[in-house]
Amino acid sequence: MMDFIIKFAQAHETFRIPEIEALAVVENIPLKVVQYDEASPLCIVQLPSADAAKKLIRRSIMAQSIHELWGSGKTLEELLESVKEKSSPEWPAYKDSSFKFVFDSYQGSRSKASQLSVINSFRFLPFEGQIIMKNPDEIFTILELWPFDSVPMGIENPDYYHLGRLIANSARDVVLKFDLKKRHYISTTSMDSELALITANIALAAPGKIFYDPFVGTGSFPIACAHFGAMSWGSDIDGRSIRGEGNGKSLKSNFGQYDIENLLGDVFSADVTNSPIRRRRIWDGIVCDPPYGVREGLRVLGLKDPDKTPWLTERGRKHGTDFDFVPPKKPYSFMAILDDILVFAAETLVDNGRLSFWMPTANEEDQQIATPTHPSLEIVANCVQTFNKWSRRLITYRRIPDSDVSKVALEAYACKETRSQDGTTADELNPFRRGYFRKFQSDS
């Protein structure tokens, strides 16, 4: 195993390690995280080879680059000694290569003269190739970690140094390709392209797999999964979001915009709590962002009070196949729909398939919404995007093979009381909605 250093983007810190660990699963690469702190964009990992490092990073969104680690130290002198001790066996391979040194400084910077002085301290390296600033054979990066506010405080030296040989850059630039500002058809609920791509990675989207989004909307998640090679399917209770606005703007036209129509299985109108999908273990992954029901509350297909509106039931029986038929809907529990998603995933995911879905919660610990669980699903990642008074979490589960699922836990889960009727109003049915409009202040 060899040591490598990953440089992460300075955003979404809790998503970094789950994405890298998921990509190691996708690429079937042994990975060990040696050192990582969310306060730093640098992470030291162990991998079998430089080729493995390239594979690991090639579709990462959270990472920016990966480097073969040649040395580390708290001072420049410690760094130089570490480079001599750690990397000297590698030197002959780069004797005649063209090269250059670059700086990557976090929370600090150096003058050009100071940079040149540090670079010159590596003159002991037996490189005889040309120094080329554009497209050299090798790039050696001096990665520095500076104290916070080091520039205004006049701090002259960083807290830590690393020297790395650049192995590869990531796929982070693909975020711009899928930027919602450039997409032909979106809605107010379309998921940000960066987070959609990260979700697809953590859910293990890859060629030869089939993925499904039961709240597909304008197609952000299926598009991201298709980009990574998965055949993507989707449904939504509101078929209008799928059909689009006319003038060639629809979910399917979004796939055409990115030339990935061949990876769109199909989309259809359906309610996940009354899904027409047969309960077979078919999906390799399920990714979604369920509606939070803040404005109007959650609704599913059905009658709020069948005794008061018998004509709706009759009309549904008689005209349900009409093109312009809009089926009636009823209020539904937010917590119940989360349970419905888990039950659906447990019944339709293949062994080790993944469910990744977003859910909102308060920031205050005593007001947070509990993460739903199911005995057939194991939580493998819990990533947080924090706003002001609330956050949303990307919860990722792995479908446990039936042979490893506790039968006692399954029986207990089957006997638990349903939460679908906990109240009748939108606030009663949705604790997040209630907290949101109260600005997450306690009842006392």
PDB file of C-alpha atoms in Angstrom, residues 85-323:
ATOM      1  CA  GLU A  85      13.493   9.431   3.976  1.00  0.00           C
ATOM      2  CA  LYS A  86      10.155   8.566   2.368  1.00  0.00           C
ATOM      3  CA  SER A  87      10.552   9.112  -1.352  1.00  0.00           C
ATOM      4  CA  SER A  88      14.205   8.562  -2.283  1.00  0.00           C
ATOM      5  CA  PRO A  89      13.495   5.156  -3.905  1.00  0.00           C
ATOM      6  CA  GLU A  90      11.169   6.967  -6.348  1.00  0.00           C
ATOM      7  CA  TRP A  91      13.660   9.590  -7.513  1.00  0.00           C
ATOM      8  CA  PRO A  92      15.411   7.638 -10.313  1.00  0.00           C
ATOM      9  CA  ALA A  93      12.109   7.152 -12.167  1.00  0.00           C
ATOM     10  CA  TYR A  94      11.820  10.924 -12.706  1.00  0.00           C
ATOM     11  CA  LYS A  95      15.454  11.785 -13.348  1.00  0.00           C
ATOM     12  CA  ASP A  96      14.917  12.823 -16.975  1.00  0.00           C
ATOM     13  CA  SER A  97      11.284  13.990 -16.755  1.00  0.00           C
ATOM     14  CA  SER A  98      10.295  17.606 -17.287  1.00  0.00           C
ATOM     15  CA  PHE A  99       8.724  19.040 -14.157  1.00  0.00           C
ATOM     16  CA  LYS A 100       7.560  22.036 -12.181  1.00  0.00           C
ATOM     17  CA  PHE A 101       6.733  22.915  -8.571  1.00  0.00           C
ATOM     18  CA  VAL A 102       3.467  24.605  -7.582  1.00  0.00           C
ATOM     19  CA  PHE A 103       1.965  25.814  -4.312  1.00  0.00           C
ATOM     20  CA  ASP A 104      -1.445  24.975  -2.896  1.00  0.00           C
ATOM     21  CA  SER A 105      -1.886  26.961   0.319  1.00  0.00           C
ATOM     22  CA  TYR A 106      -4.963  26.745   2.550  1.00  0.00           C
ATOM     23  CA  GLN A 107      -5.799  29.855   4.616  1.00  0.00           C
ATOM     24  CA  GLY A 108      -2.521  31.538   3.761  1.00  0.00           C
ATOM     25  CA  SER A 109      -0.200  32.662   0.983  1.00  0.00           C
ATOM     26  CA  ARG A 110       3.405  33.489   0.174  1.00  0.00           C
ATOM     27  CA  SER A 111       5.135  36.123  -1.885  1.00  0.00           C
ATOM     28  CA  LYS A 112       6.784  35.025  -5.140  1.00  0.00           C
ATOM     29  CA  ALA A 113      10.199  35.434  -3.552  1.00  0.00           C
ATOM     30  CA  SER A 114       9.197  33.254  -0.590  1.00  0.00           C
ATOM     31  CA  GLN A 115       7.792  30.594  -2.924  1.00  0.00           C
ATOM     32  CA  LEU A 116      11.013  30.518  -4.919  1.00  0.00           C
ATOM     33  CA  SER A 117      13.032  30.159  -1.725  1.00  0.00           C
ATOM     34  CA  VAL A 118      10.989  27.132  -0.647  1.00  0.00           C
ATOM     35  CA  ILE A 119      11.216  25.535  -4.094  1.00  0.00           C
ATOM     36  CA  ASN A 120      14.995  25.997  -4.141  1.00  0.00           C
ATOM     37  CA  SER A 121      15.241  24.052  -0.901  1.00  0.00           C
ATOM     38  CA  PHE A 122      14.406  20.932  -2.936  1.00  0.00           C
ATOM     39  CA  ARG A 123      17.538  21.293  -5.050  1.00  0.00           C
ATOM     40  CA  PHE A 124      18.827  18.033  -3.570  1.00  0.00           C
ATOM     41  CA  LEU A 125      16.358  16.102  -5.751  1.00  0.00           C
ATOM     42  CA  PRO A 126      18.406  14.530  -8.594  1.00  0.00           C
ATOM     43  CA  PHE A 127      16.198  15.816 -11.410  1.00  0.00           C
ATOM     44  CA  GLU A 128      17.959  16.588 -14.685  1.00  0.00           C
ATOM     45  CA  GLY A 129      14.927  17.212 -16.861  1.00  0.00           C
ATOM     46  CA  GLN A 130      13.745  20.635 -17.962  1.00  0.00           C
ATOM     47  CA  ILE A 131      11.638  22.905 -15.801  1.00  0.00           C
ATOM     48  CA  ILE A 132       8.535  23.536 -17.922  1.00  0.00           C
ATOM     49  CA  MET A 133       5.634  25.640 -16.667  1.00  0.00           C
ATOM     50  CA  LYS A 134       3.111  24.391 -19.252  1.00  0.00           C
ATOM     51  CA  ASN A 135       2.269  20.676 -19.484  1.00  0.00           C
ATOM     52  CA  PRO A 136       5.388  19.180 -17.852  1.00  0.00           C
ATOM     53  CA  ASP A 137       5.715  15.438 -17.374  1.00  0.00           C
ATOM     54  CA  GLU A 138       5.434  15.785 -13.597  1.00  0.00           C
ATOM     55  CA  ILE A 139       3.930  18.351 -11.235  1.00  0.00           C
ATOM     56  CA  PHE A 140       5.128  18.487  -7.636  1.00  0.00           C
ATOM     57  CA  THR A 141       2.751  20.297  -5.293  1.00  0.00           C
ATOM     58  CA  ILE A 142       3.745  21.883  -1.996  1.00  0.00           C
ATOM     59  CA  LEU A 143       0.537  21.722   0.051  1.00  0.00           C
ATOM     60  CA  GLU A 144       0.512  24.095   3.012  1.00  0.00           C
ATOM     61  CA  LEU A 145      -1.937  24.371   5.902  1.00  0.00           C
ATOM     62  CA  TRP A 146      -1.878  27.850   7.418  1.00  0.00           C
ATOM     63  CA  PRO A 147      -3.543  29.099  10.631  1.00  0.00           C
ATOM     64  CA  PHE A 148      -6.880  30.861  10.273  1.00  0.00           C
ATOM     65  CA  ASP A 149      -6.494  34.603   9.496  1.00  0.00           C
ATOM     66  CA  SER A 150      -2.766  34.118   8.885  1.00  0.00           C
ATOM     67  CA  VAL A 151      -2.586  36.938   6.298  1.00  0.00           C
ATOM     68  CA  PRO A 152      -4.041  39.814   8.395  1.00  0.00           C
ATOM     69  CA  MET A 153      -2.139  38.552  11.450  1.00  0.00           C
ATOM     70  CA  GLY A 154       1.160  38.586   9.547  1.00  0.00           C
ATOM     71  CA  ILE A 155       1.994  34.934  10.203  1.00  0.00           C
ATOM     72  CA  GLU A 156       5.007  33.979   8.090  1.00  0.00           C
ATOM     73  CA  ASN A 157       4.952  30.175   8.122  1.00  0.00           C
ATOM     74  CA  PRO A 158       2.240  27.485   7.831  1.00  0.00           C
ATOM     75  CA  ASP A 159       1.394  24.942  10.507  1.00  0.00           C
ATOM     76  CA  TYR A 160       2.058  21.989   8.224  1.00  0.00           C
ATOM     77  CA  TYR A 161       3.614  21.052   4.889  1.00  0.00           C
ATOM     78  CA  HIS A 162       3.175  18.186   2.442  1.00  0.00           C
ATOM     79  CA  LEU A 163       4.935  17.445  -0.835  1.00  0.00           C
ATOM     80  CA  GLY A 164       3.002  15.431  -3.381  1.00  0.00           C
ATOM     81  CA  ARG A 165       3.451  14.258  -6.964  1.00  0.00           C
ATOM     82  CA  LEU A 166       0.260  14.956  -8.885  1.00  0.00           C
ATOM     83  CA  ILE A 167      -1.412  11.735  -9.992  1.00  0.00           C
ATOM     84  CA  ALA A 168      -4.714  12.975 -11.397  1.00  0.00           C
ATOM     85  CA  ASN A 169      -7.405  15.609 -11.195  1.00  0.00           C
ATOM     86  CA  SER A 170     -11.016  14.751 -10.394  1.00  0.00           C
ATOM     87  CA  ALA A 171     -14.235  15.139 -12.379  1.00  0.00           C
ATOM     88  CA  ARG A 172     -15.286  18.217 -10.425  1.00  0.00           C
ATOM     89  CA  ASP A 173     -15.514  20.327 -13.579  1.00  0.00           C
ATOM     90  CA  VAL A 174     -18.531  18.239 -14.662  1.00  0.00           C
ATOM     91  CA  VAL A 175     -20.590  20.229 -12.128  1.00  0.00           C
ATOM     92  CA  LEU A 176     -20.514  23.147 -14.560  1.00  0.00           C
ATOM     93  CA  LYS A 177     -21.753  20.947 -17.399  1.00  0.00           C
ATOM     94  CA  PHE A 178     -24.893  20.079 -15.421  1.00  0.00           C
ATOM     95  CA  ASP A 179     -25.374  23.526 -13.869  1.00  0.00           C
ATOM     96  CA  LEU A 180     -29.107  24.206 -13.435  1.00  0.00           C
ATOM     97  CA  LYS A 181     -28.631  27.683 -14.895  1.00  0.00           C
ATOM     98  CA  LYS A 182     -27.784  26.025 -18.214  1.00  0.00           C
ATOM     99  CA  ARG A 183     -30.441  23.284 -18.088  1.00  0.00           C
ATOM    100  CA  HIS A 184     -33.375  23.688 -20.461  1.00  0.00           C
ATOM    101  CA  TYR A 185     -36.088  22.540 -18.051  1.00  0.00           C
ATOM    102  CA  ILE A 186     -36.076  22.939 -14.247  1.00  0.00           C
ATOM    103  CA  SER A 187     -38.474  23.713 -11.398  1.00  0.00           C
ATOM    104  CA  THR A 188     -38.145  25.308  -7.974  1.00  0.00           C
ATOM    105  CA  THR A 189     -37.433  21.875  -6.479  1.00  0.00           C
ATOM    106  CA  SER A 190     -34.751  20.736  -8.962  1.00  0.00           C
ATOM    107  CA  MET A 191     -31.737  19.473  -7.019  1.00  0.00           C
ATOM    108  CA  ASP A 192     -28.477  21.383  -7.341  1.00  0.00           C
ATOM    109  CA  SER A 193     -26.246  19.629  -9.891  1.00  0.00           C
ATOM    110  CA  GLU A 194     -23.282  19.247  -7.531  1.00  0.00           C
ATOM    111  CA  LEU A 195     -25.344  17.557  -4.826  1.00  0.00           C
ATOM    112  CA  ALA A 196     -27.191  15.383  -7.355  1.00  0.00           C
ATOM    113  CA  LEU A 197     -23.867  14.089  -8.709  1.00  0.00           C
ATOM    114  CA  ILE A 198     -22.518  13.472  -5.204  1.00  0.00           C
ATOM    115  CA  THR A 199     -25.713  11.577  -4.323  1.00  0.00           C
ATOM    116  CA  ALA A 200     -25.305   9.392  -7.420  1.00  0.00           C
ATOM    117  CA  ASN A 201     -21.711   8.622  -6.422  1.00  0.00           C
ATOM    118  CA  ILE A 202     -22.562   7.732  -2.830  1.00  0.00           C
ATOM    119  CA  ALA A 203     -25.403   5.512  -4.095  1.00  0.00           C
ATOM    120  CA  LEU A 204     -22.875   3.654  -6.333  1.00  0.00           C
ATOM    121  CA  ALA A 205     -24.387   4.554  -9.718  1.00  0.00           C
ATOM    122  CA  ALA A 206     -22.348   2.844 -12.448  1.00  0.00           C
ATOM    123  CA  PRO A 207     -22.627   1.130 -15.850  1.00  0.00           C
ATOM    124  CA  GLY A 208     -24.718  -2.036 -15.807  1.00  0.00           C
ATOM    125  CA  LYS A 209     -26.909  -0.864 -12.914  1.00  0.00           C
ATOM    126  CA  ILE A 210     -30.514   0.333 -12.851  1.00  0.00           C
ATOM    127  CA  PHE A 211     -31.569   3.247 -10.646  1.00  0.00           C
ATOM    128  CA  TYR A 212     -34.951   4.667  -9.694  1.00  0.00           C
ATOM    129  CA  ASP A 213     -36.225   8.001  -8.356  1.00  0.00           C
ATOM    130  CA  PRO A 214     -39.816   7.840  -7.003  1.00  0.00           C
ATOM    131  CA  PHE A 215     -40.006  11.668  -6.760  1.00  0.00           C
ATOM    132  CA  VAL A 216     -38.390  12.370 -10.103  1.00  0.00           C
ATOM    133  CA  GLY A 217     -39.655  15.911 -10.783  1.00  0.00           C
ATOM    134  CA  THR A 218     -37.559  17.344 -13.619  1.00  0.00           C
ATOM    135  CA  GLY A 219     -35.021  14.518 -13.457  1.00  0.00           C
ATOM    136  CA  SER A 220     -31.996  15.843 -11.550  1.00  0.00           C
ATOM    137  CA  PHE A 221     -31.108  12.519  -9.900  1.00  0.00           C
ATOM    138  CA  PRO A 222     -31.697  10.240 -12.921  1.00  0.00           C
ATOM    139  CA  ILE A 223     -29.594  12.620 -15.026  1.00  0.00           C
ATOM    140  CA  ALA A 224     -26.737  12.396 -12.509  1.00  0.00           C
ATOM    141  CA  CYS A 225     -26.991   8.596 -12.318  1.00  0.00           C
ATOM    142  CA  ALA A 226     -27.100   8.315 -16.114  1.00  0.00           C
ATOM    143  CA  HIS A 227     -23.969  10.478 -16.364  1.00  0.00           C
ATOM    144  CA  PHE A 228     -22.148   7.779 -14.394  1.00  0.00           C
ATOM    145  CA  GLY A 229     -23.527   5.066 -16.676  1.00  0.00           C
ATOM    146  CA  ALA A 230     -26.586   3.760 -14.805  1.00  0.00           C
ATOM    147  CA  MET A 231     -29.890   3.093 -16.570  1.00  0.00           C
ATOM    148  CA  SER A 232     -32.295   5.511 -14.890  1.00  0.00           C
ATOM    149  CA  TRP A 233     -36.016   5.321 -14.198  1.00  0.00           C
ATOM    150  CA  GLY A 234     -38.356   7.670 -12.376  1.00  0.00           C
ATOM    151  CA  SER A 235     -41.912   8.445 -11.344  1.00  0.00           C
ATOM    152  CA  ASP A 236     -43.792  11.328  -9.755  1.00  0.00           C
ATOM    153  CA  ILE A 237     -47.257  11.803  -8.327  1.00  0.00           C
ATOM    154  CA  ASP A 238     -47.580  14.898 -10.537  1.00  0.00           C
ATOM    155  CA  GLY A 239     -47.229  13.851 -14.164  1.00  0.00           C
ATOM    156  CA  ARG A 240     -47.102  17.496 -15.233  1.00  0.00           C
ATOM    157  CA  SER A 241     -43.573  17.850 -13.864  1.00  0.00           C
ATOM    158  CA  ILE A 242     -42.486  14.989 -16.109  1.00  0.00           C
ATOM    159  CA  ARG A 243     -44.292  16.199 -19.242  1.00  0.00           C
ATOM    160  CA  GLY A 244     -42.955  19.707 -18.831  1.00  0.00           C
ATOM    161  CA  GLU A 245     -43.959  23.052 -20.226  1.00  0.00           C
ATOM    162  CA  GLY A 246     -44.333  22.273 -23.905  1.00  0.00           C
ATOM    163  CA  ASN A 247     -42.060  23.849 -26.534  1.00  0.00           C
ATOM    164  CA  GLY A 248     -39.765  20.857 -26.229  1.00  0.00           C
ATOM    165  CA  LYS A 249     -39.050  21.416 -22.526  1.00  0.00           C
ATOM    166  CA  SER A 250     -39.568  18.259 -20.476  1.00  0.00           C
ATOM    167  CA  LEU A 251     -37.718  15.735 -18.373  1.00  0.00           C
ATOM    168  CA  LYS A 252     -36.890  13.723 -21.481  1.00  0.00           C
ATOM    169  CA  SER A 253     -35.572  16.817 -23.263  1.00  0.00           C
ATOM    170  CA  ASN A 254     -33.108  17.278 -20.377  1.00  0.00           C
ATOM    171  CA  PHE A 255     -31.662  13.853 -21.165  1.00  0.00           C
ATOM    172  CA  GLY A 256     -31.428  14.910 -24.795  1.00  0.00           C
ATOM    173  CA  GLN A 257     -29.565  18.073 -23.821  1.00  0.00           C
ATOM    174  CA  TYR A 258     -26.775  15.940 -22.332  1.00  0.00           C
ATOM    175  CA  ASP A 259     -26.949  13.254 -25.047  1.00  0.00           C
ATOM    176  CA  ILE A 260     -27.819  10.482 -22.582  1.00  0.00           C
ATOM    177  CA  GLU A 261     -31.271   9.498 -23.897  1.00  0.00           C
ATOM    178  CA  ASN A 262     -30.079   5.897 -24.216  1.00  0.00           C
ATOM    179  CA  LEU A 263     -29.742   5.727 -20.417  1.00  0.00           C
ATOM    180  CA  LEU A 264     -33.298   6.844 -19.663  1.00  0.00           C
ATOM    181  CA  GLY A 265     -35.336   3.708 -18.996  1.00  0.00           C
ATOM    182  CA  ASP A 266     -38.707   5.426 -18.641  1.00  0.00           C
ATOM    183  CA  VAL A 267     -40.707   7.775 -16.427  1.00  0.00           C
ATOM    184  CA  PHE A 268     -44.325   7.506 -15.337  1.00  0.00           C
ATOM    185  CA  SER A 269     -46.892   9.066 -13.026  1.00  0.00           C
ATOM    186  CA  ALA A 270     -47.263   7.215  -9.715  1.00  0.00           C
ATOM    187  CA  ASP A 271     -47.473   7.692  -5.959  1.00  0.00           C
ATOM    188  CA  VAL A 272     -44.728   5.912  -3.998  1.00  0.00           C
ATOM    189  CA  THR A 273     -47.179   4.951  -1.244  1.00  0.00           C
ATOM    190  CA  ASN A 274     -49.426   3.312  -3.874  1.00  0.00           C
ATOM    191  CA  SER A 275     -46.727   2.294  -6.335  1.00  0.00           C
ATOM    192  CA  PRO A 276     -47.594   0.006  -9.267  1.00  0.00           C
ATOM    193  CA  ILE A 277     -44.054  -1.415  -9.235  1.00  0.00           C
ATOM    194  CA  ARG A 278     -44.040  -5.105  -8.415  1.00  0.00           C
ATOM    195  CA  ARG A 279     -42.238  -5.938  -5.185  1.00  0.00           C
ATOM    196  CA  ARG A 280     -39.251  -7.665  -6.696  1.00  0.00           C
ATOM    197  CA  ARG A 281     -35.583  -7.143  -5.913  1.00  0.00           C
ATOM    198  CA  ILE A 282     -34.674  -5.275  -9.098  1.00  0.00           C
ATOM    199  CA  TRP A 283     -33.125  -1.876  -8.304  1.00  0.00           C
ATOM    200  CA  ASP A 284     -29.398  -1.443  -7.773  1.00  0.00           C
ATOM    201  CA  GLY A 285     -30.073   1.987  -6.333  1.00  0.00           C
ATOM    202  CA  ILE A 286     -32.889   4.320  -5.285  1.00  0.00           C
ATOM    203  CA  VAL A 287     -32.128   8.045  -5.039  1.00  0.00           C
ATOM    204  CA  CYS A 288     -34.619  10.759  -4.200  1.00  0.00           C
ATOM    205  CA  ASP A 289     -35.484  14.022  -2.506  1.00  0.00           C
ATOM    206  CA  PRO A 290     -38.978  13.490  -1.041  1.00  0.00           C
ATOM    207  CA  PRO A 291     -41.247  16.538  -0.795  1.00  0.00           C
ATOM    208  CA  TYR A 292     -41.005  18.254   2.584  1.00  0.00           C
ATOM    209  CA  GLY A 293     -44.578  19.547   2.451  1.00  0.00           C
ATOM    210  CA  VAL A 294     -43.739  22.957   3.926  1.00  0.00           C
ATOM    211  CA  ARG A 295     -46.076  25.108   1.838  1.00  0.00           C
ATOM    212  CA  GLU A 296     -49.165  22.923   1.512  1.00  0.00           C
ATOM    213  CA  GLY A 297     -48.429  19.759   3.431  1.00  0.00           C
ATOM    214  CA  LEU A 298     -47.795  16.325   1.950  1.00  0.00           C
ATOM    215  CA  ARG A 299     -50.398  14.591  -0.152  1.00  0.00           C
ATOM    216  CA  VAL A 300     -50.777  11.109  -1.575  1.00  0.00           C
ATOM    217  CA  LEU A 301     -53.431   9.473  -3.730  1.00  0.00           C
ATOM    218  CA  GLY A 302     -56.677   8.799  -1.916  1.00  0.00           C
ATOM    219  CA  LEU A 303     -59.761  10.381  -0.368  1.00  0.00           C
ATOM    220  CA  LYS A 304     -59.535  12.523   2.743  1.00  0.00           C
ATOM    221  CA  ASP A 305     -63.100  11.598   3.697  1.00  0.00           C
ATOM    222  CA  PRO A 306     -64.764   9.019   1.373  1.00  0.00           C
ATOM    223  CA  ASP A 307     -68.138   9.377   3.129  1.00  0.00           C
ATOM    224  CA  LYS A 308     -68.329  13.098   2.290  1.00  0.00           C
ATOM    225  CA  THR A 309     -67.148  12.795  -1.336  1.00  0.00           C
ATOM    226  CA  PRO A 310     -68.594   9.553  -2.747  1.00  0.00           C
ATOM    227  CA  TRP A 311     -68.686  11.032  -6.251  1.00  0.00           C
ATOM    228  CA  LEU A 312     -64.899  11.172  -6.320  1.00  0.00           C
ATOM    229  CA  THR A 313     -64.730   7.452  -5.708  1.00  0.00           C
ATOM    230  CA  GLU A 314     -67.294   6.796  -8.416  1.00  0.00           C
ATOM    231  CA  ARG A 315     -65.602   9.144 -10.869  1.00  0.00           C
ATOM    232  CA  GLY A 316     -62.303   7.432 -10.168  1.00  0.00           C
ATOM    233  CA  ARG A 317     -63.761   4.050 -11.003  1.00  0.00           C
ATOM    234  CA  LYS A 318     -65.398   5.261 -14.163  1.00  0.00           C
ATOM    235  CA  HIS A 319     -62.904   7.699 -15.601  1.00  0.00           C
ATOM    236  CA  GLY A 320     -59.550   6.770 -14.113  1.00  0.00           C
ATOM    237  CA  THR A 321     -58.105   5.924 -17.525  1.00  0.00           C
ATOM    238  CA  ASP A 322     -59.112   9.226 -19.132  1.00  0.00           C
ATOM    239  CA  PHE A 323     -56.192  11.304 -20.334  1.00  0.00           C
TER     240      PHE A 323
END
